[in-house]
Coordinates of C-alpha atoms and ligand atoms in Angstrom, one line a residue:
X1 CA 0.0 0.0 0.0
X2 CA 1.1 3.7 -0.8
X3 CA 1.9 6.3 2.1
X4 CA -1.3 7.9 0.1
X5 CA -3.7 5.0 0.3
X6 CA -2.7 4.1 4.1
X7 CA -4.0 7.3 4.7
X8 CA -7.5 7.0 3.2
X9 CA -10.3 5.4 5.3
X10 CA -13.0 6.0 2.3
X11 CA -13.8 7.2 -0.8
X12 CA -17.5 8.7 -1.0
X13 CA -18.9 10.5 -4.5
X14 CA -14.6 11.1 -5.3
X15 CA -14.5 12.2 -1.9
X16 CA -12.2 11.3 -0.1
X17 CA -12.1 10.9 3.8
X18 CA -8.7 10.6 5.4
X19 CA -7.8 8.6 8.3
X20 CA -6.4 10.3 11.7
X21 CA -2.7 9.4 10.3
X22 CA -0.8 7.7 13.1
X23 CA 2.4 8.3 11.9
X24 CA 5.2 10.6 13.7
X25 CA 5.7 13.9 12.2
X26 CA 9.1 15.6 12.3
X27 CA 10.5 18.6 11.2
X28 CA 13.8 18.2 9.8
X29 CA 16.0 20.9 9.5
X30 CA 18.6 21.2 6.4
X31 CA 21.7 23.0 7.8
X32 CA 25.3 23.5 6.7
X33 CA 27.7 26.0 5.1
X34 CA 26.7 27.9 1.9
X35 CA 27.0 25.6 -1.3
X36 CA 27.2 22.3 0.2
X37 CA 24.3 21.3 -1.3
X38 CA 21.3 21.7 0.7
X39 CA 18.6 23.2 -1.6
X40 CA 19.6 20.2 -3.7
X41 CA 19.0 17.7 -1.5
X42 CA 15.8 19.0 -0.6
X43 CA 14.6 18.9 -4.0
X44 CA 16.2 15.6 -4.8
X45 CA 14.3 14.2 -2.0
X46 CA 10.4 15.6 -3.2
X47 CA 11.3 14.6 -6.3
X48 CA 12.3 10.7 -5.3
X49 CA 9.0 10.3 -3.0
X50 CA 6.9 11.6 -5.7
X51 CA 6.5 15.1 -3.8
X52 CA 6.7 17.0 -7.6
X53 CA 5.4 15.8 -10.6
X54 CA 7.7 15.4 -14.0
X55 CA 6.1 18.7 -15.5
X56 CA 7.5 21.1 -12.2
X57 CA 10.5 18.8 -12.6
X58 CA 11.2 20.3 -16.1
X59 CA 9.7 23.6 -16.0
X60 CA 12.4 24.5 -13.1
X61 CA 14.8 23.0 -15.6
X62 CA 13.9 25.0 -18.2
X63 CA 14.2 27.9 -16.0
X64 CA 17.7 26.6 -15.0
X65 CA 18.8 26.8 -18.0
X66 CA 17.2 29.7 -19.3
X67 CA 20.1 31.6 -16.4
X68 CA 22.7 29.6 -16.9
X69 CA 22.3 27.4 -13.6
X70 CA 21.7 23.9 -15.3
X71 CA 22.8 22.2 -12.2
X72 CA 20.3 24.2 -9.9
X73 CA 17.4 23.1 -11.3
X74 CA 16.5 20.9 -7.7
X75 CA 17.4 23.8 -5.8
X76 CA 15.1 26.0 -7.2
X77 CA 12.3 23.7 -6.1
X78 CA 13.2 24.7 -2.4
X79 CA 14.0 28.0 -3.4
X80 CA 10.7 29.7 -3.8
X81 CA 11.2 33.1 -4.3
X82 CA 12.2 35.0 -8.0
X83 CA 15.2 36.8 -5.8
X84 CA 16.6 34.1 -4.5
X85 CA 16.7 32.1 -8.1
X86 CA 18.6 35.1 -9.2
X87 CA 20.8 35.0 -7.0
X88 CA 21.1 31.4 -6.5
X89 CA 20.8 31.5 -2.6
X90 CA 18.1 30.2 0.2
X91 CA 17.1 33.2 1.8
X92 CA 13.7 32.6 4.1
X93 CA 13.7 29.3 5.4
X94 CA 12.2 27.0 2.7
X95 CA 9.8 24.7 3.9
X96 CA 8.4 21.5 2.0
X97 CA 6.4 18.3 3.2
X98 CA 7.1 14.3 1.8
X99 CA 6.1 11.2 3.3
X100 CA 7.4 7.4 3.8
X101 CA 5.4 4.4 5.0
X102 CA 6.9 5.4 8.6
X103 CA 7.0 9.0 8.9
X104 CA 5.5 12.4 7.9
X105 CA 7.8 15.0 6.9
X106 CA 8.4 18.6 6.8
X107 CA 12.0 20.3 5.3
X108 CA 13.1 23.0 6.8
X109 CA 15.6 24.5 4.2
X110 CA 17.8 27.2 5.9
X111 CA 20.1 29.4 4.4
X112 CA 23.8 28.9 4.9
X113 CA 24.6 32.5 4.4
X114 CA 26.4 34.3 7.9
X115 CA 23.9 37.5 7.2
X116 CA 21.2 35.3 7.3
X117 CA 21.9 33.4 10.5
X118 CA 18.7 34.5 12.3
X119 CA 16.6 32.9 9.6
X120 CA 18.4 29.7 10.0
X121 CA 17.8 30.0 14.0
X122 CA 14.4 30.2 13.1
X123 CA 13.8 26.8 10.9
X124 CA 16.0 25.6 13.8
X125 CA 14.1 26.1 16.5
X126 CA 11.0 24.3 15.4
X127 CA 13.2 21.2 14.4
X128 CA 12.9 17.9 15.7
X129 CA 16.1 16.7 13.6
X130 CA 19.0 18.0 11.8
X131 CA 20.9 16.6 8.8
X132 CA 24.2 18.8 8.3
X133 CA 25.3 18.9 4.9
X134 CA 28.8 18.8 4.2
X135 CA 30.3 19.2 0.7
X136 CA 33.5 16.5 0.4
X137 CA 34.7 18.5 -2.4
X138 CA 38.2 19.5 -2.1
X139 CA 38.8 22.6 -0.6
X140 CA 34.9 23.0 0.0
X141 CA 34.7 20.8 3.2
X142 CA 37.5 22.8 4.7
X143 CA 36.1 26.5 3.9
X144 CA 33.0 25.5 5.5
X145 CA 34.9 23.9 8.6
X146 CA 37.5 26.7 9.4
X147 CA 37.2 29.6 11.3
X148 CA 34.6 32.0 9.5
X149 CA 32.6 28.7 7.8
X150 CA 28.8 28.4 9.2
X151 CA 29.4 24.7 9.6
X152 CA 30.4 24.8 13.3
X153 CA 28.3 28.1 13.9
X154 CA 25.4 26.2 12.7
X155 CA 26.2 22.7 14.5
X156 CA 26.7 24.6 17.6
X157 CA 23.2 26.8 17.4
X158 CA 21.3 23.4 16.6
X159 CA 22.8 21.2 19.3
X160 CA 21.9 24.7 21.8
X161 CA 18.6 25.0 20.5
X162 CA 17.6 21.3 21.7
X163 CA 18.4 19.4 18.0
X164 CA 20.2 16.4 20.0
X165 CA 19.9 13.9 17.0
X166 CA 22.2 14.7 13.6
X167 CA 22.6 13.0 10.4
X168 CA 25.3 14.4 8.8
X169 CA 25.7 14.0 5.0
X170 CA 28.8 14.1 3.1
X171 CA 27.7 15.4 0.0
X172 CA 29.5 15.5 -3.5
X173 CA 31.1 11.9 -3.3
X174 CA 30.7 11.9 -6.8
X175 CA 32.9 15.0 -7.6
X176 CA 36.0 14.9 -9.4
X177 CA 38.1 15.3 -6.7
X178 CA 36.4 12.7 -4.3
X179 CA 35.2 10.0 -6.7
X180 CA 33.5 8.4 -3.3
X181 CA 37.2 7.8 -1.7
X182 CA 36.8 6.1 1.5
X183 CA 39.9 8.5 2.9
X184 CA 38.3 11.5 2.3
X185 CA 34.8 10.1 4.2
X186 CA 36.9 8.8 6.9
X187 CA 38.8 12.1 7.1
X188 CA 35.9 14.7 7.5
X189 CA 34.3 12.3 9.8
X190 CA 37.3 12.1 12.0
X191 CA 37.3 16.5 11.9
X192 CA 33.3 16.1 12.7
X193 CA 33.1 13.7 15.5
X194 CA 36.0 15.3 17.6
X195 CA 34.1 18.7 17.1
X196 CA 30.5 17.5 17.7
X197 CA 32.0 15.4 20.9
X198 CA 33.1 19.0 22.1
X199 CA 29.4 20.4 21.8
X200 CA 27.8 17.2 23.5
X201 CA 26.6 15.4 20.8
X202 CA 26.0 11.7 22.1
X203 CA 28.2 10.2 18.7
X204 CA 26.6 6.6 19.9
X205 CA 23.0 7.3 19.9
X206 CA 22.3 10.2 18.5
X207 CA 24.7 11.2 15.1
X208 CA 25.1 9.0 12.4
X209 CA 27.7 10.1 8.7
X210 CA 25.8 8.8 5.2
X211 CA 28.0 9.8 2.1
X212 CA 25.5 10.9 -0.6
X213 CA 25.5 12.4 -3.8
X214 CA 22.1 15.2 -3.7
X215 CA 22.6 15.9 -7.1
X216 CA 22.5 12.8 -8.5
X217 CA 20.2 11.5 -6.2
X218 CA 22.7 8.5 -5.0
X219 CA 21.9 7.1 -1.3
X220 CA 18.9 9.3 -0.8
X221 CA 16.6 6.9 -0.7
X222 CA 17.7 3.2 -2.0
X223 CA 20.6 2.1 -0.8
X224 CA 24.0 2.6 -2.1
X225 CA 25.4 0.0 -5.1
X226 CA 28.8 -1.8 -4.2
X227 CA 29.5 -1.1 -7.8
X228 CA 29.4 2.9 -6.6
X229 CA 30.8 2.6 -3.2
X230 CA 32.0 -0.8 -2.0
X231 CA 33.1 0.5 1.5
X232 CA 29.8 1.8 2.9
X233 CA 27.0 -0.9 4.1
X234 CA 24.9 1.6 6.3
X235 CA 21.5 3.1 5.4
X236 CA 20.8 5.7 3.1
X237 CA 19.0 9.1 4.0
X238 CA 15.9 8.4 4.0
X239 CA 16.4 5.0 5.8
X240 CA 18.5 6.7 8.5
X241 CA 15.5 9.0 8.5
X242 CA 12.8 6.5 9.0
X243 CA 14.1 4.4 11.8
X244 CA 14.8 7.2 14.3
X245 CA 12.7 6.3 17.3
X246 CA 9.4 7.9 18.0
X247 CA 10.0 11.2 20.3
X248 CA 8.7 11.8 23.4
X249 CA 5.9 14.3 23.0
X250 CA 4.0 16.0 25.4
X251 CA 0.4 15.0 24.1
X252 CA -0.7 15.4 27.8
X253 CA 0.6 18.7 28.4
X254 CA -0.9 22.2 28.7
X255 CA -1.5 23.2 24.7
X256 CA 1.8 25.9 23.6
X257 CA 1.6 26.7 20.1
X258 CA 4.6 29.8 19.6
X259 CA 3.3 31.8 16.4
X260 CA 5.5 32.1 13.3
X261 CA 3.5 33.7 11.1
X262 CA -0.4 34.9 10.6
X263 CA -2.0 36.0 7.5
X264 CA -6.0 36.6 6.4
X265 CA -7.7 33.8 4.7
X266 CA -11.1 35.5 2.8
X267 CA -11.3 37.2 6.1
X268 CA -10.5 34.6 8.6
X269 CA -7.4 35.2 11.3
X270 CA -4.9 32.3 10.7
X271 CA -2.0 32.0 12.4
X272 CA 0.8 29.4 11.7
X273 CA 2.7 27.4 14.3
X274 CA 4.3 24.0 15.6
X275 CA 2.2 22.3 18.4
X276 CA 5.2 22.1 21.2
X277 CA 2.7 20.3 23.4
X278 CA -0.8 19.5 23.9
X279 CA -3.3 19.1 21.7
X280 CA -5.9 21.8 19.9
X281 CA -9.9 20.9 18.7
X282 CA -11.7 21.9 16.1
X283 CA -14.3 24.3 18.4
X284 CA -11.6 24.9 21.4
X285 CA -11.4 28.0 23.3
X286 CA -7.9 29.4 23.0
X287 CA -5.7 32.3 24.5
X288 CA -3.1 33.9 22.8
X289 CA -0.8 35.5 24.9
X290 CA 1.1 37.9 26.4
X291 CA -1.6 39.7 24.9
X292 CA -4.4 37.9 26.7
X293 CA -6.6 37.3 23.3
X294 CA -9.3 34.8 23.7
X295 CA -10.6 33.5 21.0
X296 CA -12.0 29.9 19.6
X297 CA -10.7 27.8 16.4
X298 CA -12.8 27.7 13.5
X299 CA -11.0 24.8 11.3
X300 CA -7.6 23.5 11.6
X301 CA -4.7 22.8 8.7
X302 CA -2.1 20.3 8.4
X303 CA 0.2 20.5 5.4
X304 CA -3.1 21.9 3.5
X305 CA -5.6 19.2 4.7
X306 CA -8.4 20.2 7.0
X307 CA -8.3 18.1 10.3
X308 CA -10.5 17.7 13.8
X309 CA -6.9 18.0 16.0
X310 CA -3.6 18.0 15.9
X311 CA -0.7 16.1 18.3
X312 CA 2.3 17.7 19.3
X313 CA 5.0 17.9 17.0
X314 CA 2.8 18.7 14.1
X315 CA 3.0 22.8 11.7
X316 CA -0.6 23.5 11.8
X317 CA -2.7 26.8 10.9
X318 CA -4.8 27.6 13.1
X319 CA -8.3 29.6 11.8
X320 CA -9.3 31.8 14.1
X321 CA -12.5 33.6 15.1
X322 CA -10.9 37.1 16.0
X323 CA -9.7 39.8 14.7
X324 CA -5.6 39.6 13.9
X325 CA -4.2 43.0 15.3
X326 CA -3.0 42.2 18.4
X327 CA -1.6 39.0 17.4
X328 CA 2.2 38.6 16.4
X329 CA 4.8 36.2 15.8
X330 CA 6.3 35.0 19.1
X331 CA 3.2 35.1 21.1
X332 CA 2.0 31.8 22.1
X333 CA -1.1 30.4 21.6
X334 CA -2.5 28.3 24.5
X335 CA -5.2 26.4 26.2
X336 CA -7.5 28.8 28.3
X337 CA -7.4 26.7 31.7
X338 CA -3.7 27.4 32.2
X339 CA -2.3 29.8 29.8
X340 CA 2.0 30.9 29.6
X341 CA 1.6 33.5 31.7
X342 CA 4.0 36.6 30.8
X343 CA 7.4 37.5 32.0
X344 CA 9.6 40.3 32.0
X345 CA 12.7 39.1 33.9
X346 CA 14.1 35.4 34.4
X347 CA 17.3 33.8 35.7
X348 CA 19.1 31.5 33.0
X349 CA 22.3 29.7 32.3
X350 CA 24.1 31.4 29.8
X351 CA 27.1 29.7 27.8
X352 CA 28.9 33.4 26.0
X353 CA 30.5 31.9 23.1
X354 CA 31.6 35.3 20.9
X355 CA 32.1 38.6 23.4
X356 CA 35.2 39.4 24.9
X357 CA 33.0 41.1 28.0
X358 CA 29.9 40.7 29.0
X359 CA 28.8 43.2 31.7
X360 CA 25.3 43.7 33.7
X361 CA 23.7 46.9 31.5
X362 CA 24.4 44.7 28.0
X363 CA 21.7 44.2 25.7
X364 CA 21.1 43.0 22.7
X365 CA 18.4 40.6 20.6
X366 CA 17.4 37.5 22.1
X367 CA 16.0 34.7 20.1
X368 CA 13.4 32.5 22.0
X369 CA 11.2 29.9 20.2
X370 CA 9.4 32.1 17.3
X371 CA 10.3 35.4 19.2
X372 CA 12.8 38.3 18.8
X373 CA 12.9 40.5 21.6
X374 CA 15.4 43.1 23.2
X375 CA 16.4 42.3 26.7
X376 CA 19.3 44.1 29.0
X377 CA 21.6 41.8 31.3
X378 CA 20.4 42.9 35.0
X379 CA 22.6 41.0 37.2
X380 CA 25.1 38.1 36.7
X381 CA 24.9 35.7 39.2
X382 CA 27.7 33.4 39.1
X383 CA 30.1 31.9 37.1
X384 CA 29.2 27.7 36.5
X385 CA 32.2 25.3 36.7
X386 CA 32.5 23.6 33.7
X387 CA 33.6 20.6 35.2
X388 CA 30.6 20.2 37.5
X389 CA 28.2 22.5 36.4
X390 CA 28.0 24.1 39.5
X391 CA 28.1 27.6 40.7
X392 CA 31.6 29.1 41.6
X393 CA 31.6 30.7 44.8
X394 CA 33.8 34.2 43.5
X395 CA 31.4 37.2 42.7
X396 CA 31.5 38.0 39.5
X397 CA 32.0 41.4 37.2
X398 CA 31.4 40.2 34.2
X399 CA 31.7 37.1 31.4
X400 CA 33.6 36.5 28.6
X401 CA 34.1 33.9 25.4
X402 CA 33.7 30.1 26.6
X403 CA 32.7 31.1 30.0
X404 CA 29.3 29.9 31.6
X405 CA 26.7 32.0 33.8
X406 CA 24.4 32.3 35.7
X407 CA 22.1 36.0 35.2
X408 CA 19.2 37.6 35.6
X409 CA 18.0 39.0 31.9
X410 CA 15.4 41.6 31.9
X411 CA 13.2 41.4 28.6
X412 CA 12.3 45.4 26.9
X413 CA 8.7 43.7 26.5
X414 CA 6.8 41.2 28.3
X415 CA 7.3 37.6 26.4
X416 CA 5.8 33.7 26.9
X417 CA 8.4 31.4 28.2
X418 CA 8.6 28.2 29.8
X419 CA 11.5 27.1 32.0
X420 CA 13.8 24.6 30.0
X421 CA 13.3 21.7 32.6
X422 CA 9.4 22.1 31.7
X423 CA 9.3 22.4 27.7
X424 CA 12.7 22.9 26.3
X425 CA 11.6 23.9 23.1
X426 CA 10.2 27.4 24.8
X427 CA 12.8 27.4 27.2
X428 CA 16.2 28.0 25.2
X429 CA 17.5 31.1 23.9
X430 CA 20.0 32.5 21.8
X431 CA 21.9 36.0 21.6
X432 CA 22.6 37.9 18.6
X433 CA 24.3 41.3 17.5
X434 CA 25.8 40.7 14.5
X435 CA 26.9 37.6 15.1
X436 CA 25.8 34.5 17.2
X437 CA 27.2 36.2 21.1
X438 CA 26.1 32.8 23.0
X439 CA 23.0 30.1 24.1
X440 CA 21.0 29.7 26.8
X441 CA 18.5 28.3 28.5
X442 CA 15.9 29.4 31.1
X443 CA 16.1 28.4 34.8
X444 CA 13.7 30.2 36.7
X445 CA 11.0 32.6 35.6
X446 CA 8.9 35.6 37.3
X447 CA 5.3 36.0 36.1
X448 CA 4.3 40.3 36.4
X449 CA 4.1 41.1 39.5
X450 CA 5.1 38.4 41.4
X451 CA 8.5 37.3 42.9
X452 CA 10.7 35.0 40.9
X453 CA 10.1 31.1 42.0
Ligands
LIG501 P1 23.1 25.3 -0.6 O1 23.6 26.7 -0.7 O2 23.7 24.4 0.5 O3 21.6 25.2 -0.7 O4 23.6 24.6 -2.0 P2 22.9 24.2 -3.4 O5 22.0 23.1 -3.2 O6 22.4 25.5 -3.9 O7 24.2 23.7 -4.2 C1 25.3 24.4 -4.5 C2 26.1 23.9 -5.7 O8 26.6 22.5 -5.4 C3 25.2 23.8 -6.9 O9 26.0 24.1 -8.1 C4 24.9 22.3 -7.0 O10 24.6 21.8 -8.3 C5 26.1 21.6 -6.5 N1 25.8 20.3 -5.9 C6 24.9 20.0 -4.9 N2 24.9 18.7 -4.6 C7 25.9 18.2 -5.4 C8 26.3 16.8 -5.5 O11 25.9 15.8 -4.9 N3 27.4 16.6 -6.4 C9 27.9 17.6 -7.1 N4 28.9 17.3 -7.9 N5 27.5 18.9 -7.0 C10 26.5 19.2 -6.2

C-alpha cells in the first residue's frame, strides 16, 4: 500500500475521507555552510517520493537553463522566491512536506549565508532533527569547517537549541576530486566527531555520517550500489530517517503553540505554528498571549488538509475567530485553563561563546522559540564550573568567550516562556548582534508582579 492510500479510510462521491494518520511527524532541518548542497538535496528528496510531478520537474529546468544554472534546477524547487533564483541563494527558510510508509515530513531549508543566521535560528528552533550537509569536495569541506565557515556556527546553534539527533551527509562523493574515496569520508568524519563530541553530541545514539550524492540522487533513498561505493554498508538518507525512534511528545501537556506567522484567509485570522505540546480541537477555546486574546478555532490545517486536532509535533494553521491586530509572531497560543503567563525578567544559564566582556547593563536581541525580543543583562549571578556544572563561589564582574553564567535577563517587553526543565523547546535562547554572542537556556521565571520562583 502507498503512504497515500494508508491514509485514506473512504472514498465517497470522489470524496475522499482521510484517516487520523498515526504516523510521527518531524520537522527536519537542512543545515550546513553555503554551497554544500542543501537546496539540492531537498529537491532531490520531493522529487524521489513523488513530492513533484515530471512537468514542475522540467519547467524548473527549463528555467535553470534559461540563467545559466543547469545544475540548480533541484534547488530552485526549495527556493521559492524569484530573488533568491537570481541569486542562487536560500534566503527565508524553505519549507516542504514528503512522506514514507513510517513518517510524515516537513523540510526546513535554511540558508547557509552568515547574514542570514537568524533565519536559519528560526527553521531551527521548530526542528525535531537536523541533517548537516557537508560538501567533500576538495577545498569545500574545509572552507565550511575553518574559522569563519557556518558549519560549526550552525552545528553549535542546533545542538543549543535542543536538536540532539544529527545525520550528517557528506555530500558530492561523486565529484571529481572525491570519486566516493573512502579516505576522504573517513577524514571529514574524523574533523566532525571530535568537534561535535566537544558540543555534547552523544556520537553513539544520536549522530550517524551517510555519504550521498544530492545531485545525483545516489543514497537518498535506495541504498548505495557496491558497484558505486564498495566500503559503505549503512542506510541511506531516507532510511537513516525512518528508523529514528518515536520522540517523546507532550500530548498530555498544557496546549503551547509559539506563532510564526499569521495572515488573512477570505477574512479569517490564521496563524501558523508548531504544536510544542498538547493538543488543539476543532471548536476549542484558545488564548493567545502575552496579549491575553481569547478566541476559539474555527477549522484547523495540516500541510493543507483540514483536520478535527492535531498532536504535538505537528505545523498546523490555526483559523481563528478574532480579529488579527493584536496577534504577532512570538506570542504563544494556549489552552484557556492554564495559559504561559507573561514574564519580563528570568534567571538562565548562559554559555557566551563570541564577546570578549559581558557586563550587567548589555543588551542585545534574544532569540526565543518564534520570538525576537530586546532584553538588557540585570545581574550576573555566578560563574558555572565547567567541570561540574556548579556555581563558583567568586562574585563576579562580568563574562567573557567560553565562560558559563548564571544572570538575571530583563526582557524590553513582556514575552511567553517556559522554563527549559518544563518544555525545552520554549525554554532556550540565543543572543545575537551581528553575530551569534552565546545560548541559553531558562532556569527560573517571574510571572508580572510576582517574585521569581
Ligand atoms: P546550498 O547553498 O547548500 O543550498 O547549496 P545548493 O543546493 O544551492 O548547491 C550548491 C552547488 O553545489 C550547486 O551548483 C549544486 O549543483 C552543487 N551540488 C549540490 N549537490 C551536489 C552533488 O551531490 N554533487 C555535485 N557534484 N554537485 C552538487
Amino acid at each position: 500500500m502507498s503512504a497515500e492510500e494508508a491514509q485514506i479510510e473512504a472514498v465517497t462521491d470522489g470524496v475522499k475521507k482521510l484517516k487520523f494518520d498515526d504516523r510521527e511527524h518531524y520537522n527536519v532541518v537542512f543545515i550546513g555552510h553555503v554551497d554544500a548542497g542543501k537546496s539540492t538535496l531537498a529537491g532531490q528528496i520531493l522529487y524521489i517520493t513523488g513530492m513533484v510531478d515530471q512537468r514542475t520537474i522540467e519547467k524548473y529546468e527549463r528555467e535553470a537553463k534559461e540563467k545559466n544554472r543547469e545544475s540548480w534546477f533541484l534547488a530552485f524547487i526549495m527556493d521559492c522566491g524569484e530573488d533568491e533564483r537570481e541569486k542562487g541563494k536560500t534566503v527565508e527558510v524553505g519549507r516542504a512536506h514528503f512522506e514514507t510508509e513510517a513518517h510524515r515530513y516537513t523540510i526546513l531549508d535554511a540558508p547557509g549565508h552568515r547574514g542570514y543566521v537568524p533565519n536559519m535560528i528560526g527553521g531551527a528552533s521548530q526542528a525535531d532533527i537536523g541533517v548537516l550537509v557537508i560538501s567533500a569536495r576538495k577545498g569545500e569541506f574545509e572552507a565550511g569547517f575553518d574559522k569563519g565557515g557556518q558549519t560549526r556556527e550552525h552545528a553549535t546553534l542546533a545542538k543549543t537549541l535542543g536538536i540532539d539527533r544529527l545525520i550528517i551527509v557528506i555530500n558530492k562523493m561523486d565529484e571529481p576530486t572525491v570519486k566516493w574515496a573512502q579516505e576522504r569520508f573517513d577524514q571529514i568524519v574524523k574533523d566532525l566527531s571530535q568537534f561535535l563530541k566537544g558540543l555534547g553530541y552523544d556520537m553513539k545514539k544520536n549522530v550517524q555520517f551517510i555519504p550521498i550524492a544530492g545531485l545525483t540522487g545516489v543514497n537518498i533513498k535506495d541504498p548505495l550500489s557496491p558497484e558505486i561505493c564498495p566500503w559503505y554498508k549503512g542506510h541511506s538518507l531516507i532510511q537513516a530517517l525512518d528508523n529514528i525512534p518515536s520522540l517523546n511528545r507532550k500530548q498530555e501537556g498544557a496546549l503551547r503553540v509559539p506563532i510564526i506567522d499569521k495572515y488573512k484567509d477570505r477574512g479569517i485570522t490564521v496563524v501558523l505554528g508548531k504544536v510544542e505540546s498538547g493538543t488543539i480541537t476543532k471548536g476549542q477555546k484558545v488564548v493567545l498571549m502575552p496579549n491575553r486574546v481569547t478566541t476559539e478555532v474555527v477549522s484547523l490545517k495540516c500541510h493543507e488538509e483540514e483536520v478535527e486536532w492535531c498532536k504535538p509535533g505537528e505545523n498546523v494553521s490555526i483559523y481563528l475567530k478574532c480579529d488579527d491586530e493584536d496577534i504577532h509572531s512570538g506570542h504563544v497560543l494556549c489552552n484557556t485553563e492554564n495559559p504561559c503567563e507573561p514574564i519580563q525578567e528570568f534567571i538562565g544559564q548562559f554559555i557566551v561563546l563570541d564577546k570578549n566582556m559581558l557586563a550587567p547593563g548589555y543588551t542585545a536581541m534574544m532569540h526565543i522559540h518564534t520570538a525576537i525580543e530586546h532584553f538588557k543583562i540585570k545581574t550576573i549571578i555566578s560563574k558555572i564550573d565547567r567541570k561540574t556544572g556548579k556555581p563558583l563561589p567568586d562574585k563576579v564582574f562580568s563574562a567573557k568567550s567560553k565562560d558559563i553564567i548564571e544572570a538575571r535577563f530583563e526582557m524590553e517587553r513582556p514575552i511567553c516562556v517556559e522554563k527549559f526543565e518544563t518544555l525545552s523547546a520554549m525554554g532556550r535562547f540565543t543572543v545575537r548582534e551581528s553575530k551569534t554572542i552565546g545560548v541559553g537556556k531558562v532556569l527560573k521565571v517571574k510571572p508580572l508582579k510576582s517574585s521569581i520562583s
